[in-house]
Amino acid sequence: MTQVPMIELDNGVSIPQVGFGVFQIPDARTQEAVEAALEAGYRHIDTAAAYYNEAGVGAAVRASGLPREEVFVTTKLRNGDQGHDSALRAFEDSRRALGLDYVDLYLIHWPVPSQDRYVETWRAFEKLLADGVVRAIGVSNFLPEHLDRLLAETDVVPAVNQIELHPTFQQRPTQEASRKAGIAVEAYSPLGQGADLDDPVVTAIADRLGVTPAQVVLRWHVQQGTIVIPKSVNPQRMRQNIDLFGFELTDEDMAAISGLDSPHRIGADPATAAFTQFRS
């Protein structure tokens, strides 16, 4: 089984560098998918309240027979639940849905600057950390200005900033601001939702090394020290996406892939995103 490196977060908690994301997997299929991922060797599962599949994740963790401490589980707070007291209630809802005594990493899913609640929300996260029901707290989609405000107005530095990050959208200022503050960078949509895999730069490297384009891109992330959470419901691809440690990209390969950067994001802009993430 592939041995995935651990990244030590700023509070001493260790997170597997390669995880399994469950975004857009229906809850009815989530348990099966996560069980397959755990069988393939993943020990880091990333979900969110807004994905409406926390129950499937928790069921898979319990059904796996693995000791709870061997599976790192991340979930996230919905935008519409921001605020101090509402965040505390929402966390209990997530913990109940997961069926777990604690969560390894809890993230504010988006800053939603228009509602100006992420600072008070973070104070609720600090309470959850102090109470021992989460092992680490972090943020997602936070831009440098949002990080600066948290660092200035609160006590605990986020352990992680999970952002859209792939070869054609690298968010270098946000990466730099995060790492400078001691915040680990985690990439969602690490393959550009598949769009980056057809680039001739990527395919040429994959052909030369005898690996898949997805493995090339994920290895590019790994060699930069980034945490990645690829998603697939195909067991063969699951295994390929975690099998990243039997080859290495050269400096020239790394530079060529880094040269694909562009200003074009796939997801929403954190500066303006304001959806609640509640089902209509």
Short mmCIF file of N, CA, C and O in Angstrom, two decimals, residues 38 41 69 83 91 130 134 188 191 203 210 222 233 236 278:
data_model
loop_
_atom_site.label_atom_id
_atom_site.label_comp_id
_atom_site.label_asym_id
_atom_site.label_seq_id
_atom_site.Cartn_x
_atom_site.Cartn_y
_atom_site.Cartn_z
N LEU A 38 -10.70 4.22 1.10
CA LEU A 38 -9.97 3.70 2.26
C LEU A 38 -9.29 2.38 1.92
O LEU A 38 -8.15 2.13 2.33
N GLY A 41 -6.08 2.91 0.19
CA GLY A 41 -4.99 3.44 1.00
C GLY A 41 -5.14 4.87 1.47
O GLY A 41 -4.30 5.38 2.21
N GLU A 69 -8.43 6.99 14.88
CA GLU A 69 -7.29 7.90 14.82
C GLU A 69 -6.47 7.73 13.55
O GLU A 69 -5.61 8.57 13.24
N GLY A 83 -21.37 33.08 11.82
CA GLY A 83 -21.79 33.75 13.05
C GLY A 83 -21.35 32.88 14.21
O GLY A 83 -21.19 31.66 14.07
N PHE A 91 -21.69 23.09 13.76
CA PHE A 91 -20.68 22.07 14.00
C PHE A 91 -21.31 20.83 14.63
O PHE A 91 -21.00 19.70 14.23
N ALA A 130 -10.48 24.71 21.52
CA ALA A 130 -10.18 24.67 22.95
C ALA A 130 -10.97 23.58 23.66
O ALA A 130 -10.48 22.96 24.62
N VAL A 134 -12.47 19.49 17.90
CA VAL A 134 -11.74 19.51 16.64
C VAL A 134 -10.25 19.51 16.97
O VAL A 134 -9.84 20.07 18.00
N TYR A 188 -7.89 22.29 -3.72
CA TYR A 188 -9.07 21.60 -4.24
C TYR A 188 -9.14 21.83 -5.73
O TYR A 188 -8.50 22.73 -6.26
N LEU A 191 -6.77 19.02 -10.23
CA LEU A 191 -6.58 18.67 -11.63
C LEU A 191 -7.31 19.63 -12.55
O LEU A 191 -7.45 19.38 -13.76
N THR A 203 0.83 16.05 -20.84
CA THR A 203 0.79 14.74 -21.51
C THR A 203 2.17 14.27 -21.96
O THR A 203 2.47 13.08 -21.91
N GLY A 210 5.81 7.35 -18.17
CA GLY A 210 4.98 6.16 -18.12
C GLY A 210 3.95 6.19 -17.02
O GLY A 210 3.62 5.16 -16.42
N VAL A 222 2.48 17.79 -4.99
CA VAL A 222 3.17 17.16 -3.86
C VAL A 222 4.58 17.69 -3.71
O VAL A 222 5.04 17.98 -2.59
N VAL A 233 -14.75 8.50 -8.49
CA VAL A 233 -15.54 7.36 -8.01
C VAL A 233 -15.09 6.07 -8.70
O VAL A 233 -15.67 5.01 -8.47
N GLN A 236 -10.00 2.34 -9.96
CA GLN A 236 -8.67 2.32 -10.60
C GLN A 236 -8.03 3.70 -10.54
O GLN A 236 -6.85 3.83 -10.23
N PHE A 278 -27.15 26.49 1.30
CA PHE A 278 -28.30 25.70 1.71
C PHE A 278 -29.02 25.20 0.46
O PHE A 278 -29.09 25.90 -0.55
#
